[in-house]
Amino acid sequence: MSGKYVLAFLLVLTVSSCDEGIKPPPFTGFSGVIRYRNWPPADSLRDLRIVAFRNFPPRSIFEEVLNGRAVVYPGLLDTFALPLYVDSMKYHIEAPLGRFEYIAVAQQYGPNIFTDWRPVGQYDLDTNLAVPSPIEIKQDVETQDIDINVDFQNPPPRPFAE
Amino acid sequence: MKTISSIIIVLTLSSVCAFSQTGSIKGKVVGKADAEPLVGVNVIVQGTLRGASSDINGEFTIQRAPVGRHTLVFSLVGYNRETLPNVVVAEGVIAEVHVALTSAPLQTEQVVVTASKREQSLQEVPVSISIMDAKDISYRNSTTVDDALRYVPGVNMTEYSVNIRGSSGYSRGVGSRVLMLVDGIPFLTGDTGELNFETIPVGQVERIEVVKGASSALYGSSALGGVINVITKSIADEPQTRIRLYGGIYGRPSFEEWDWGGGDRLNDGQSISHSRRFDKLGMSVLLSRLADDGYRQNDFRRRYNGFLKLRYDLSSEEALTTTFNYMHQRRASFLYWKNLREALVPPDGQQGDGVKSTRFFASSQYTNIMSDELSFNVKGLWFRNDWEDTIDEGANQSKSDVLNAEVQGIWTPDKLNIVTFGIEGSYDNVRSSIFGKRSGAGFAAYAQDELQLSDAVKLTGGARFDFHDLDSLAPVSQVNPKLGIVVTPTLGTTLRGSIGFGFRAPAVAEAFTSTRISGLVIIPNPALKPEKSFSAEIGASHAISDDALLDVALFHSEFRDLIESGFIASGQGQFKNVTKARVQGAEASVKAGFFNRNLLLDLGYTYVYPKDLTKNDLLKYRPRHVAHASLFSRLGFLSAGIDYRFVSRLDRIDEEFAQIIANGAERGSAFVTDFRLSADFSHFGYPITTTLNINNAFQYNYVELIGNMMPPRSFVLVIEAKL
C-alpha cells in the first residue's frame, strides 16, 4: 500500500467533516436584549415576563393572551420567570406572523396573578413613552434588536386597566 | 511503547522463603539490525513465574531461578518474540546469555494484564483488547479517561456512558454495563454504580486496556459488555519530575443564533508530578488543577486532584504498593438545551444548577511468590464518594463508601498450565437524600486455567461464582463460565475464539431512587433483578507485512432483563427489567507504518446491529457504524497527526424524553477531525515538548445525547517538561 493512497483516503474522510452538521432551524419571531436598572426587593418581584401585544392599548395581559392577541415569554404554563437581578439578558421569542403594537416587560408585584401586573419596560424607538414602537414579524425571519430598557423606579405608563 | 517493564513487577517478585536450589541468569538484549541495547524487554523463564525486564543498557538479571534446564522467552513491542532454549542454571552459578531481537510487525508483542488477571502477550488472548497508552493520552491532551476512550476502536461514548460494541446505551449516570478497574481493582461508585472518570488523574495513567465482551467469569458484576482497566504509572527508578501546563480557547459557534454572549471561553490545566526511589521505598506524587469555562452557558468546571503512590520493597521479591487519590470538583450542570435556536443555553429554569463533589480512594496491593509455581496477590480498595447538587427542587446529596478486597493466586503446576484463582468480597454503604440509607455486600470465587495444548494451540476455561445481597432486594447468586481458544498457525497470524457469560447486579440508585425531577416523580423498584448476558466472538489478526497488521472480529451478544428507566401506569418514573436484546456485529482494524514507520496509520471500523427483541426494534443510543482513522508522522523534532472519528446517526433515542425537550429529536451523524502538531525540544537538549491541538477542526456540529451539542472547534496549547 502506498502512502499516497493513505493520504488520499484521509483527505476524503476529512472533507466529510466540512459539512456543518446540525444547524439552527428557521426562526420566526423577535429577539433583543433587556437591560435592567434599580431592581426592587424580592417581595415585590413575584414574576417577570415579556409580553408582545397585537393591540395598543391592551385590555389586560391575561385576556389578551387567552384570546390569542398576545404572546408571553416564558409561557403561561412555564413555572420559571425571566432571570432576576441580572444586568442584562438576551432573549429570543417565537411569534406568529404580523404586527405587534406593544412589546413590554411585565412585573407581577402582588399576589393576584390576574391583576397585580405592571409594565416596567417597553420597546420604544423614541422618547414618547405614551406610544410604544410596533414590530412586524415575517416568515422565517428573526426580527432583531428589539431591545428593552427596564428601570423599576421609572416604569413606562401602564396602558392596561388590570 | 516499551511499557512491559512497568508491569513486570509481579513476575520479578518472589518469596522471602528460601529456595533450596537456585541460580541466576544475567544477560543483554540488543536489536539485531543495529546492535543497540533494547530497554524494557520482557524476559521470562518459561513455565515459571520468574522474569525480569532489561534496563537502559539492555541488561537484565533473573535471580533465584530454579536449578535445571530452561527456555527463556524474550518479548518487546515492535520486535518478534524470541525463545532461547537450553539455558542451564546451576546452584550458585550465574548463567549469561546474549540475545538479539528482530524487528516485528506493528504491535504484535504488546503485553496486557486484564484478560486473565495476569501479564500475557496480546497475541495469547482469546478476546479482543484495545490499548491506549500514556503517550496517546498526553498527545491528545485527554483530560479524563473518557476523553481518551473516544479514540478506542469499538468504543462509543454517550456523554459519560461507555458503550463497547453496542452493550450499553445511555444510562443517565446510573449503572454501567462496563466495569472499570484501577490497577485491576473494581472502581464503581457505591450509590449510582457508574464509572467515575474524573476521579482518576490522567497524568498518572500508564495505559488503559479495554476488554470487549462479557467478562464476568473473572470480574463479576458489571462486566457485562466489557472491562476498562486503568493502569497507573510505575514508580521511576531515577528521580523524575514532570510539569504539564495547557491552555485553550473554544472557537465561536458556527451560527450567530448560538452565540450566547459568553465571550471568550477558556480552559486551562496545570499538573506537577514527581517520582523517585529512596532505597526500598518508592513514591510518586501528583497535584493537578483543571479549569474549564465550558462552551455553553452554565457549563463550567473546576477540579483539583491529588495522587500519591508508595511502594515498599519488603525484600527483593516482595513489595507492598499503596495508592491514595483525592478529587474535589465544582461544576455547573447543563442537562439539555433550551432549544435548537439556543443550543448552547440551558432552559431558564436550569440556570445556576450545579454539582459539588469530593471523591477519595485508597488502595493497596501486596504480592508474594510462595514458590516457583505459586504466587499470591492481595489487594483492596476503599472508595468514598460524596456529592451534592443544586438541581431542580432543592439540593440532593449522597455519600457512599465501597470496600473491595481480593486474594488472587497464580499457579503453574507444570509448563503447560497456568491457573488463576481467587476470592473477592465487597461492601457498599450509602447515605443519601434520594437513595436512602442502604447497604449491600458481595462475595465471589473464581478460577481459570490456561492450557497450552501445543505450540500453536492454547485453551482457556474458567468460571466465577458471585453472591450479591443489596439491602432489601432479594439476594442473588450467579455462576458465569467462559471458554477461549487461541491458535497460532503461522508466525504473525493468530486466530481467537471465546464465549462468556456476564451479569450486572442492580445499582443502589436503580433500585431505590426516590426523587422528583422537573415535575417527574421517580419511585423505587425493590423487585429489580440482575441483568444477564452471553457473548461470543471469533477473530483473527494477521501481519500483512512487517509494517502492517490487520485484525478482524465477529461478535454476538444476548442480553436479558436489561434495566431501563421508563414510565409506569401511574405516570411515575421507575427503573425496570424490561428489555431482551441481541447485539451482533463486526470489527476490523489496520495498523500500518510507512517510510520506515515515520508515518503511522491506524484505522478502525465497528458495525453493530443492536436489536431490542422485546420491542422488535433497534436499541436506543447505539450507533450502528463507528469508525476512526489516525495518521501520525514524525520528522526530526516535529511530529504531526490527524484523528478522524465517524459515528453514525443514532437510529433510536429516548423518544419519551425527546418529546419534552424542544427540538429533542434533532440529531445526525458525527464527522470529527482533530489536528495535532508537536515539537520535542529534547533534540536540542531541552527536556520540553509543546503540542498544539485543534479539536473538531472543521467545526462539525453534532449531538451525542438529546439536547447536548458537542464542543465546537477548540485550540489547546500544551507544554510539558520532564526534569
PDB file of N, CA and C in Angstrom, chain B residues 391-465:
ATOM      1  N   ILE B 391     -29.751  21.030  41.846  1.00  0.00           N
ATOM      2  CA  ILE B 391     -30.568  20.846  40.652  1.00  0.00           C
ATOM      3  C   ILE B 391     -32.035  20.744  41.040  1.00  0.00           C
ATOM      4  N   ASP B 392     -32.828  21.470  40.306  1.00  0.00           N
ATOM      5  CA  ASP B 392     -34.275  21.392  40.432  1.00  0.00           C
ATOM      6  C   ASP B 392     -34.749  21.776  41.825  1.00  0.00           C
ATOM      7  N   GLU B 393     -35.632  20.967  42.377  1.00  0.00           N
ATOM      8  CA  GLU B 393     -36.333  21.380  43.591  1.00  0.00           C
ATOM      9  C   GLU B 393     -35.542  20.996  44.848  1.00  0.00           C
ATOM     10  N   GLY B 394     -34.662  21.850  45.259  1.00  0.00           N
ATOM     11  CA  GLY B 394     -33.892  21.573  46.467  1.00  0.00           C
ATOM     12  C   GLY B 394     -32.665  20.751  46.164  1.00  0.00           C
ATOM     13  N   ALA B 395     -31.764  20.734  47.132  1.00  0.00           N
ATOM     14  CA  ALA B 395     -30.492  20.065  46.933  1.00  0.00           C
ATOM     15  C   ALA B 395     -30.607  18.575  47.232  1.00  0.00           C
ATOM     16  N   ASN B 396     -29.988  17.781  46.381  1.00  0.00           N
ATOM     17  CA  ASN B 396     -29.822  16.357  46.659  1.00  0.00           C
ATOM     18  C   ASN B 396     -28.392  16.143  47.132  1.00  0.00           C
ATOM     19  N   GLN B 397     -28.215  15.174  47.960  1.00  0.00           N
ATOM     20  CA  GLN B 397     -26.856  14.848  48.385  1.00  0.00           C
ATOM     21  C   GLN B 397     -26.746  13.351  48.580  1.00  0.00           C
ATOM     22  N   SER B 398     -25.519  12.863  48.449  1.00  0.00           N
ATOM     23  CA  SER B 398     -25.295  11.433  48.630  1.00  0.00           C
ATOM     24  C   SER B 398     -23.860  11.182  49.080  1.00  0.00           C
ATOM     25  N   LYS B 399     -23.733  10.278  50.032  1.00  0.00           N
ATOM     26  CA  LYS B 399     -22.413   9.826  50.472  1.00  0.00           C
ATOM     27  C   LYS B 399     -22.398   8.306  50.319  1.00  0.00           C
ATOM     28  N   SER B 400     -21.326   7.785  49.778  1.00  0.00           N
ATOM     29  CA  SER B 400     -21.247   6.324  49.671  1.00  0.00           C
ATOM     30  C   SER B 400     -19.815   5.873  49.914  1.00  0.00           C
ATOM     31  N   ASP B 401     -19.697   4.677  50.437  1.00  0.00           N
ATOM     32  CA  ASP B 401     -18.400   4.043  50.648  1.00  0.00           C
ATOM     33  C   ASP B 401     -18.445   2.651  50.034  1.00  0.00           C
ATOM     34  N   VAL B 402     -17.425   2.329  49.291  1.00  0.00           N
ATOM     35  CA  VAL B 402     -17.297   0.987  48.735  1.00  0.00           C
ATOM     36  C   VAL B 402     -15.982   0.400  49.220  1.00  0.00           C
ATOM     37  N   LEU B 403     -16.051  -0.796  49.757  1.00  0.00           N
ATOM     38  CA  LEU B 403     -14.844  -1.521  50.146  1.00  0.00           C
ATOM     39  C   LEU B 403     -14.756  -2.767  49.295  1.00  0.00           C
ATOM     40  N   ASN B 404     -13.581  -3.021  48.769  1.00  0.00           N
ATOM     41  CA  ASN B 404     -13.398  -4.195  47.918  1.00  0.00           C
ATOM     42  C   ASN B 404     -12.084  -4.861  48.294  1.00  0.00           C
ATOM     43  N   ALA B 405     -12.096  -6.159  48.451  1.00  0.00           N
ATOM     44  CA  ALA B 405     -10.862  -6.881  48.795  1.00  0.00           C
ATOM     45  C   ALA B 405     -10.791  -8.164  47.980  1.00  0.00           C
ATOM     46  N   GLU B 406      -9.585  -8.514  47.574  1.00  0.00           N
ATOM     47  CA  GLU B 406      -9.416  -9.701  46.729  1.00  0.00           C
ATOM     48  C   GLU B 406      -8.095 -10.394  47.046  1.00  0.00           C
ATOM     49  N   VAL B 407      -8.155 -11.693  47.068  1.00  0.00           N
ATOM     50  CA  VAL B 407      -6.936 -12.502  47.161  1.00  0.00           C
ATOM     51  C   VAL B 407      -6.872 -13.323  45.887  1.00  0.00           C
ATOM     52  N   GLN B 408      -5.777 -13.151  45.158  1.00  0.00           N
ATOM     53  CA  GLN B 408      -5.655 -13.818  43.875  1.00  0.00           C
ATOM     54  C   GLN B 408      -4.392 -14.667  43.852  1.00  0.00           C
ATOM     55  N   GLY B 409      -4.517 -15.837  43.288  1.00  0.00           N
ATOM     56  CA  GLY B 409      -3.360 -16.703  43.158  1.00  0.00           C
ATOM     57  C   GLY B 409      -3.113 -17.082  41.710  1.00  0.00           C
ATOM     58  N   ILE B 410      -1.848 -17.311  41.394  1.00  0.00           N
ATOM     59  CA  ILE B 410      -1.487 -17.851  40.074  1.00  0.00           C
ATOM     60  C   ILE B 410      -0.625 -19.082  40.322  1.00  0.00           C
ATOM     61  N   TRP B 411      -1.064 -20.179  39.752  1.00  0.00           N
ATOM     62  CA  TRP B 411      -0.402 -21.466  39.990  1.00  0.00           C
ATOM     63  C   TRP B 411       0.010 -22.052  38.651  1.00  0.00           C
ATOM     64  N   THR B 412       1.289 -22.400  38.550  1.00  0.00           N
ATOM     65  CA  THR B 412       1.763 -23.058  37.327  1.00  0.00           C
ATOM     66  C   THR B 412       2.217 -24.466  37.699  1.00  0.00           C
ATOM     67  N   PRO B 413       1.273 -25.407  37.716  1.00  0.00           N
ATOM     68  CA  PRO B 413       1.607 -26.762  38.154  1.00  0.00           C
ATOM     69  C   PRO B 413       2.610 -27.448  37.244  1.00  0.00           C
ATOM     70  N   ASP B 414       2.611 -27.067  35.975  1.00  0.00           N
ATOM     71  CA  ASP B 414       3.586 -27.609  35.030  1.00  0.00           C
ATOM     72  C   ASP B 414       3.791 -26.564  33.941  1.00  0.00           C
ATOM     73  N   LYS B 415       4.537 -26.931  32.922  1.00  0.00           N
ATOM     74  CA  LYS B 415       4.844 -25.945  31.888  1.00  0.00           C
ATOM     75  C   LYS B 415       3.702 -25.755  30.900  1.00  0.00           C
ATOM     76  N   LEU B 416       2.624 -26.504  31.077  1.00  0.00           N
ATOM     77  CA  LEU B 416       1.507 -26.417  30.136  1.00  0.00           C
ATOM     78  C   LEU B 416       0.318 -25.649  30.690  1.00  0.00           C
ATOM     79  N   ASN B 417       0.221 -25.556  32.003  1.00  0.00           N
ATOM     80  CA  ASN B 417      -0.966 -24.944  32.618  1.00  0.00           C
ATOM     81  C   ASN B 417      -0.617 -23.701  33.431  1.00  0.00           C
ATOM     82  N   ILE B 418      -1.471 -22.727  33.325  1.00  0.00           N
ATOM     83  CA  ILE B 418      -1.407 -21.579  34.238  1.00  0.00           C
ATOM     84  C   ILE B 418      -2.809 -21.410  34.820  1.00  0.00           C
ATOM     85  N   VAL B 419      -2.918 -21.571  36.115  1.00  0.00           N
ATOM     86  CA  VAL B 419      -4.215 -21.489  36.783  1.00  0.00           C
ATOM     87  C   VAL B 419      -4.288 -20.181  37.568  1.00  0.00           C
ATOM     88  N   THR B 420      -5.326 -19.404  37.300  1.00  0.00           N
ATOM     89  CA  THR B 420      -5.581 -18.169  38.040  1.00  0.00           C
ATOM     90  C   THR B 420      -6.827 -18.379  38.887  1.00  0.00           C
ATOM     91  N   PHE B 421      -6.755 -18.053  40.151  1.00  0.00           N
ATOM     92  CA  PHE B 421      -7.902 -18.293  41.021  1.00  0.00           C
ATOM     93  C   PHE B 421      -7.946 -17.227  42.110  1.00  0.00           C
ATOM     94  N   GLY B 422      -9.105 -17.091  42.725  1.00  0.00           N
ATOM     95  CA  GLY B 422      -9.177 -16.083  43.772  1.00  0.00           C
ATOM     96  C   GLY B 422     -10.542 -15.980  44.423  1.00  0.00           C
ATOM     97  N   ILE B 423     -10.572 -15.190  45.478  1.00  0.00           N
ATOM     98  CA  ILE B 423     -11.832 -14.861  46.140  1.00  0.00           C
ATOM     99  C   ILE B 423     -11.900 -13.350  46.281  1.00  0.00           C
ATOM    100  N   GLU B 424     -13.120 -12.850  46.319  1.00  0.00           N
ATOM    101  CA  GLU B 424     -13.305 -11.398  46.344  1.00  0.00           C
ATOM    102  C   GLU B 424     -14.491 -11.073  47.225  1.00  0.00           C
ATOM    103  N   GLY B 425     -14.393 -10.016  47.975  1.00  0.00           N
ATOM    104  CA  GLY B 425     -15.512  -9.570  48.793  1.00  0.00           C
ATOM    105  C   GLY B 425     -15.710  -8.069  48.642  1.00  0.00           C
ATOM    106  N   SER B 426     -16.947  -7.631  48.814  1.00  0.00           N
ATOM    107  CA  SER B 426     -17.197  -6.197  48.695  1.00  0.00           C
ATOM    108  C   SER B 426     -18.286  -5.770  49.678  1.00  0.00           C
ATOM    109  N   TYR B 427     -18.234  -4.518  50.075  1.00  0.00           N
ATOM    110  CA  TYR B 427     -19.244  -3.951  50.970  1.00  0.00           C
ATOM    111  C   TYR B 427     -19.554  -2.544  50.481  1.00  0.00           C
ATOM    112  N   ASP B 428     -20.826  -2.192  50.502  1.00  0.00           N
ATOM    113  CA  ASP B 428     -21.281  -0.926  49.937  1.00  0.00           C
ATOM    114  C   ASP B 428     -22.222  -0.266  50.938  1.00  0.00           C
ATOM    115  N   ASN B 429     -21.970   0.993  51.265  1.00  0.00           N
ATOM    116  CA  ASN B 429     -22.830   1.703  52.211  1.00  0.00           C
ATOM    117  C   ASN B 429     -23.176   3.075  51.641  1.00  0.00           C
ATOM    118  N   VAL B 430     -24.475   3.395  51.635  1.00  0.00           N
ATOM    119  CA  VAL B 430     -24.949   4.638  51.013  1.00  0.00           C
ATOM    120  C   VAL B 430     -25.825   5.401  51.999  1.00  0.00           C
ATOM    121  N   ARG B 431     -25.594   6.720  52.109  1.00  0.00           N
ATOM    122  CA  ARG B 431     -26.461   7.604  52.878  1.00  0.00           C
ATOM    123  C   ARG B 431     -26.812   8.755  51.953  1.00  0.00           C
ATOM    124  N   SER B 432     -28.078   8.805  51.549  1.00  0.00           N
ATOM    125  CA  SER B 432     -28.421   9.753  50.504  1.00  0.00           C
ATOM    126  C   SER B 432     -29.837  10.284  50.683  1.00  0.00           C
ATOM    127  N   SER B 433     -30.030  11.537  50.227  1.00  0.00           N
ATOM    128  CA  SER B 433     -31.373  12.107  50.309  1.00  0.00           C
ATOM    129  C   SER B 433     -32.308  11.506  49.267  1.00  0.00           C
ATOM    130  N   ILE B 434     -31.763  10.929  48.217  1.00  0.00           N
ATOM    131  CA  ILE B 434     -32.644  10.375  47.183  1.00  0.00           C
ATOM    132  C   ILE B 434     -32.587   8.841  47.090  1.00  0.00           C
ATOM    133  N   PHE B 435     -31.551   8.228  47.656  1.00  0.00           N
ATOM    134  CA  PHE B 435     -31.477   6.764  47.621  1.00  0.00           C
ATOM    135  C   PHE B 435     -31.747   6.142  48.986  1.00  0.00           C
ATOM    136  N   GLY B 436     -31.770   6.989  50.024  1.00  0.00           N
ATOM    137  CA  GLY B 436     -31.994   6.487  51.370  1.00  0.00           C
ATOM    138  C   GLY B 436     -30.711   5.956  51.991  1.00  0.00           C
ATOM    139  N   LYS B 437     -30.869   5.287  53.147  1.00  0.00           N
ATOM    140  CA  LYS B 437     -29.724   4.636  53.793  1.00  0.00           C
ATOM    141  C   LYS B 437     -29.726   3.179  53.350  1.00  0.00           C
ATOM    142  N   ARG B 438     -28.727   2.798  52.620  1.00  0.00           N
ATOM    143  CA  ARG B 438     -28.692   1.456  52.021  1.00  0.00           C
ATOM    144  C   ARG B 438     -27.325   0.828  52.244  1.00  0.00           C
ATOM    145  N   SER B 439     -27.317  -0.486  52.289  1.00  0.00           N
ATOM    146  CA  SER B 439     -26.037  -1.181  52.343  1.00  0.00           C
ATOM    147  C   SER B 439     -26.156  -2.505  51.606  1.00  0.00           C
ATOM    148  N   GLY B 440     -25.042  -2.992  51.157  1.00  0.00           N
ATOM    149  CA  GLY B 440     -25.028  -4.257  50.425  1.00  0.00           C
ATOM    150  C   GLY B 440     -23.678  -4.922  50.573  1.00  0.00           C
ATOM    151  N   ALA B 441     -23.629  -6.195  50.260  1.00  0.00           N
ATOM    152  CA  ALA B 441     -22.372  -6.934  50.347  1.00  0.00           C
ATOM    153  C   ALA B 441     -22.334  -7.968  49.240  1.00  0.00           C
ATOM    154  N   GLY B 442     -21.144  -8.355  48.877  1.00  0.00           N
ATOM    155  CA  GLY B 442     -20.995  -9.360  47.830  1.00  0.00           C
ATOM    156  C   GLY B 442     -19.820 -10.269  48.117  1.00  0.00           C
ATOM    157  N   PHE B 443     -19.881 -11.459  47.562  1.00  0.00           N
ATOM    158  CA  PHE B 443     -18.785 -12.413  47.706  1.00  0.00           C
ATOM    159  C   PHE B 443     -18.635 -13.141  46.383  1.00  0.00           C
ATOM    160  N   ALA B 444     -17.394 -13.459  46.025  1.00  0.00           N
ATOM    161  CA  ALA B 444     -17.175 -14.168  44.764  1.00  0.00           C
ATOM    162  C   ALA B 444     -15.967 -15.077  44.873  1.00  0.00           C
ATOM    163  N   ALA B 445     -15.973 -16.130  44.068  1.00  0.00           N
ATOM    164  CA  ALA B 445     -14.814 -17.015  43.937  1.00  0.00           C
ATOM    165  C   ALA B 445     -14.678 -17.382  42.468  1.00  0.00           C
ATOM    166  N   TYR B 446     -13.441 -17.429  41.986  1.00  0.00           N
ATOM    167  CA  TYR B 446     -13.254 -17.703  40.561  1.00  0.00           C
ATOM    168  C   TYR B 446     -12.019 -18.561  40.338  1.00  0.00           C
ATOM    169  N   ALA B 447     -11.995 -19.199  39.194  1.00  0.00           N
ATOM    170  CA  ALA B 447     -10.823 -19.980  38.797  1.00  0.00           C
ATOM    171  C   ALA B 447     -10.788 -20.069  37.279  1.00  0.00           C
ATOM    172  N   GLN B 448      -9.581 -20.080  36.751  1.00  0.00           N
ATOM    173  CA  GLN B 448      -9.408 -20.164  35.300  1.00  0.00           C
ATOM    174  C   GLN B 448      -8.126 -20.926  35.003  1.00  0.00           C
ATOM    175  N   ASP B 449      -8.171 -21.763  33.982  1.00  0.00           N
ATOM    176  CA  ASP B 449      -6.966 -22.479  33.572  1.00  0.00           C
ATOM    177  C   ASP B 449      -6.637 -22.141  32.125  1.00  0.00           C
ATOM    178  N   GLU B 450      -5.368 -21.835  31.898  1.00  0.00           N
ATOM    179  CA  GLU B 450      -4.892 -21.642  30.525  1.00  0.00           C
ATOM    180  C   GLU B 450      -4.015 -22.847  30.200  1.00  0.00           C
ATOM    181  N   LEU B 451      -4.433 -23.592  29.212  1.00  0.00           N
ATOM    182  CA  LEU B 451      -3.756 -24.847  28.877  1.00  0.00           C
ATOM    183  C   LEU B 451      -3.097 -24.721  27.513  1.00  0.00           C
ATOM    184  N   GLN B 452      -1.774 -24.880  27.486  1.00  0.00           N
ATOM    185  CA  GLN B 452      -1.028 -24.835  26.223  1.00  0.00           C
ATOM    186  C   GLN B 452      -1.062 -26.234  25.635  1.00  0.00           C
ATOM    187  N   LEU B 453      -2.039 -26.454  24.740  1.00  0.00           N
ATOM    188  CA  LEU B 453      -2.202 -27.790  24.169  1.00  0.00           C
ATOM    189  C   LEU B 453      -1.023 -28.174  23.293  1.00  0.00           C
ATOM    190  N   SER B 454      -0.551 -27.207  22.520  1.00  0.00           N
ATOM    191  CA  SER B 454       0.623 -27.430  21.678  1.00  0.00           C
ATOM    192  C   SER B 454       1.275 -26.072  21.470  1.00  0.00           C
ATOM    193  N   ASP B 455       2.334 -26.022  20.674  1.00  0.00           N
ATOM    194  CA  ASP B 455       2.964 -24.723  20.425  1.00  0.00           C
ATOM    195  C   ASP B 455       1.996 -23.755  19.766  1.00  0.00           C
ATOM    196  N   ALA B 456       1.001 -24.309  19.055  1.00  0.00           N
ATOM    197  CA  ALA B 456       0.112 -23.445  18.265  1.00  0.00           C
ATOM    198  C   ALA B 456      -1.266 -23.262  18.876  1.00  0.00           C
ATOM    199  N   VAL B 457      -1.603 -24.054  19.878  1.00  0.00           N
ATOM    200  CA  VAL B 457      -2.984 -24.006  20.393  1.00  0.00           C
ATOM    201  C   VAL B 457      -2.986 -23.806  21.899  1.00  0.00           C
ATOM    202  N   LYS B 458      -3.772 -22.843  22.328  1.00  0.00           N
ATOM    203  CA  LYS B 458      -3.906 -22.582  23.758  1.00  0.00           C
ATOM    204  C   LYS B 458      -5.390 -22.476  24.096  1.00  0.00           C
ATOM    205  N   LEU B 459      -5.814 -23.182  25.139  1.00  0.00           N
ATOM    206  CA  LEU B 459      -7.208 -23.158  25.583  1.00  0.00           C
ATOM    207  C   LEU B 459      -7.305 -22.412  26.909  1.00  0.00           C
ATOM    208  N   THR B 460      -8.394 -21.701  27.073  1.00  0.00           N
ATOM    209  CA  THR B 460      -8.664 -21.031  28.351  1.00  0.00           C
ATOM    210  C   THR B 460     -10.070 -21.381  28.794  1.00  0.00           C
ATOM    211  N   GLY B 461     -10.217 -21.797  30.035  1.00  0.00           N
ATOM    212  CA  GLY B 461     -11.548 -22.097  30.564  1.00  0.00           C
ATOM    213  C   GLY B 461     -11.627 -21.644  32.003  1.00  0.00           C
ATOM    214  N   GLY B 462     -12.780 -21.185  32.403  1.00  0.00           N
ATOM    215  CA  GLY B 462     -12.904 -20.743  33.788  1.00  0.00           C
ATOM    216  C   GLY B 462     -14.331 -20.401  34.138  1.00  0.00           C
ATOM    217  N   ALA B 463     -14.552 -20.083  35.417  1.00  0.00           N
ATOM    218  CA  ALA B 463     -15.888 -19.710  35.876  1.00  0.00           C
ATOM    219  C   ALA B 463     -15.758 -18.905  37.159  1.00  0.00           C
ATOM    220  N   ARG B 464     -16.801 -18.166  37.440  1.00  0.00           N
ATOM    221  CA  ARG B 464     -16.823 -17.371  38.662  1.00  0.00           C
ATOM    222  C   ARG B 464     -18.206 -17.468  39.288  1.00  0.00           C
ATOM    223  N   PHE B 465     -18.214 -17.627  40.605  1.00  0.00           N
ATOM    224  CA  PHE B 465     -19.468 -17.625  41.377  1.00  0.00           C
ATOM    225  C   PHE B 465     -19.578 -16.277  42.084  1.00  0.00           C
TER     226      PHE B 465
END
